[in-house]
Amino acid sequence: MTGFVFNEKPIQIESGDGPYLYDDSGTEYLDMGASYACVPLGHSHEAVDEAVRDQLDDLTYVQASYPNAARTELYEKLAATAPDPIDKTWLCNSGTEANEAALKFARSATGNSKLIATMQGFHGRTMGALATTWKNKYKKMYEPLIGDVEFVPYDDPEELAAAVDDETAGVIVEPVQGEGGINPASTEFLETAREATADVGAALIFDEVQTGMGRTGSLWACEQAGVVPDMITSAKGLGNGFPVGATLCRDWIAENYGSHASTFSGGPVVSAAANATVSTIVEEDLPGHAAEMGDYILTELESAIGDDVREIRGEGLMIGVEVGRGANKALKELALNHGVLALPAGRTVVRLLPPLTIEQEQADAVVAALTDVLAEDDDA
Ligand SMILES: *Cc1c(COP(=O)(O)O)cnc(C)c1O
């Protein structure tokens, strides 16, 4: 269950600084996956760590029914940064929980049960979210999962529109599929999802667990398409490494959320981490920086290895390189020969999700490493 590279290389990661990780022998690694997109500000970010230390001095935990300044600030911050009219938030501890809540809210707010998800989609591994996740490999041995889930091809507006009817509770979609191979949706697909759900009163859920927090070039990826869903789910980068998730929603959802709850919802320490993370991302315009660096890396990769690989695609700092042979061999070479840690996205895609703070020098190092590993790949 552990990492594919470090299964074979018995090292311990001991410290981190910005985009770099260091093992117990002092070897430096460039963390081009931002540890599964969880550290958009890089490792051991001072503003986040200081906010957490300050919060620990005051209060570690208080039950969610007692108001607390850190949690209240996070509700306000998320409402202020979410596209209008989304201004209500339910807090949790992970991406799958954020989606689990969204699926429950879609059912409670509509009174319907049918859920629509997309092929190659990934929404988490608890029973409900897993039922909307595409890959059988993740599901088979745990079945039966929750029922009434229908899958439609990703980025096919017609098939989606045909599937949505007056029995539909909700549609869940990633604006850019992450785990499924870095597949950006067309604006038309997201617009169709909006129109089709609005027509029948179903809830549109954008799973922004991976795309959110500035990664694609705007704070929320849906802003780039100009489509406002009924719910946005967030986690991964939200606390820059601290476990916090959120289900942001419109009033009609919040008014009919049923009786969902979680004991640890929005604890003071993770809220403090999320407040510092969101503030830093907004104040330093890291979404703008992500757009710029993403374009730079895509252009450089295209000219260096565009002819040697099947496809290079992405949005902002969410980049996939489709290689002919399995991605794992390339990832292993990147790590062991170049000290570059990247991620797979399915069997054939090398996925880059660097910290949003990455500088040109580090981008150049990654392009050079990928060029060395992938150029004139035998079976590309
Ligand atoms: C990672 C991911 C999840 C699951 O998040 P966890 O925190 O691992 O539960 C859900 N949706 C998307 C799009 C993800 O990338």
PDB file of N, CA and C in Angstrom, residues 19-23 25-30 335 338-340:
ATOM      1  N   PRO A  19       9.376  23.405  -2.133  1.00  0.00           N
ATOM      2  CA  PRO A  19       9.081  22.274  -3.019  1.00  0.00           C
ATOM      3  C   PRO A  19       9.991  21.066  -2.755  1.00  0.00           C
ATOM      4  N   TYR A  20      10.895  21.171  -1.795  1.00  0.00           N
ATOM      5  CA  TYR A  20      11.880  20.104  -1.574  1.00  0.00           C
ATOM      6  C   TYR A  20      11.567  19.246  -0.352  1.00  0.00           C
ATOM      7  N   LEU A  21      11.909  17.962  -0.482  1.00  0.00           N
ATOM      8  CA  LEU A  21      11.868  17.017   0.636  1.00  0.00           C
ATOM      9  C   LEU A  21      13.273  16.480   0.831  1.00  0.00           C
ATOM     10  N   TYR A  22      13.611  16.116   2.060  1.00  0.00           N
ATOM     11  CA  TYR A  22      14.942  15.594   2.365  1.00  0.00           C
ATOM     12  C   TYR A  22      14.812  14.283   3.117  1.00  0.00           C
ATOM     13  N   ASP A  23      15.633  13.286   2.711  1.00  0.00           N
ATOM     14  CA  ASP A  23      15.569  12.010   3.411  1.00  0.00           C
ATOM     15  C   ASP A  23      16.623  11.962   4.524  1.00  0.00           C
ATOM     16  N   SER A  25      19.336  10.586   4.763  1.00  0.00           N
ATOM     17  CA  SER A  25      20.758  10.701   4.448  1.00  0.00           C
ATOM     18  C   SER A  25      21.060  12.070   3.835  1.00  0.00           C
ATOM     19  N   GLY A  26      20.084  12.971   3.878  1.00  0.00           N
ATOM     20  CA  GLY A  26      20.311  14.334   3.389  1.00  0.00           C
ATOM     21  C   GLY A  26      20.055  14.518   1.900  1.00  0.00           C
ATOM     22  N   THR A  27      19.603  13.464   1.216  1.00  0.00           N
ATOM     23  CA  THR A  27      19.317  13.582  -0.220  1.00  0.00           C
ATOM     24  C   THR A  27      18.095  14.479  -0.441  1.00  0.00           C
ATOM     25  N   GLU A  28      18.208  15.362  -1.447  1.00  0.00           N
ATOM     26  CA  GLU A  28      17.131  16.302  -1.748  1.00  0.00           C
ATOM     27  C   GLU A  28      16.247  15.764  -2.870  1.00  0.00           C
ATOM     28  N   TYR A  29      14.937  15.903  -2.700  1.00  0.00           N
ATOM     29  CA  TYR A  29      13.982  15.529  -3.743  1.00  0.00           C
ATOM     30  C   TYR A  29      13.095  16.723  -4.050  1.00  0.00           C
ATOM     31  N   LEU A  30      12.821  16.922  -5.344  1.00  0.00           N
ATOM     32  CA  LEU A  30      11.883  17.964  -5.762  1.00  0.00           C
ATOM     33  C   LEU A  30      10.490  17.325  -5.796  1.00  0.00           C
ATOM     34  N   ALA A 335      12.625   9.567  -9.950  1.00  0.00           N
ATOM     35  CA  ALA A 335      12.940   9.643  -8.520  1.00  0.00           C
ATOM     36  C   ALA A 335      14.380   9.230  -8.243  1.00  0.00           C
ATOM     37  N   HIS A 338      17.000  11.363 -10.849  1.00  0.00           N
ATOM     38  CA  HIS A 338      16.929  12.830 -10.923  1.00  0.00           C
ATOM     39  C   HIS A 338      16.425  13.479  -9.638  1.00  0.00           C
ATOM     40  N   GLY A 339      16.038  12.687  -8.650  1.00  0.00           N
ATOM     41  CA  GLY A 339      15.514  13.266  -7.409  1.00  0.00           C
ATOM     42  C   GLY A 339      14.224  14.030  -7.621  1.00  0.00           C
ATOM     43  N   VAL A 340      13.457  13.653  -8.650  1.00  0.00           N
ATOM     44  CA  VAL A 340      12.185  14.318  -8.917  1.00  0.00           C
ATOM     45  C   VAL A 340      11.041  13.355  -8.587  1.00  0.00           C
TER      46      VAL A 340
END
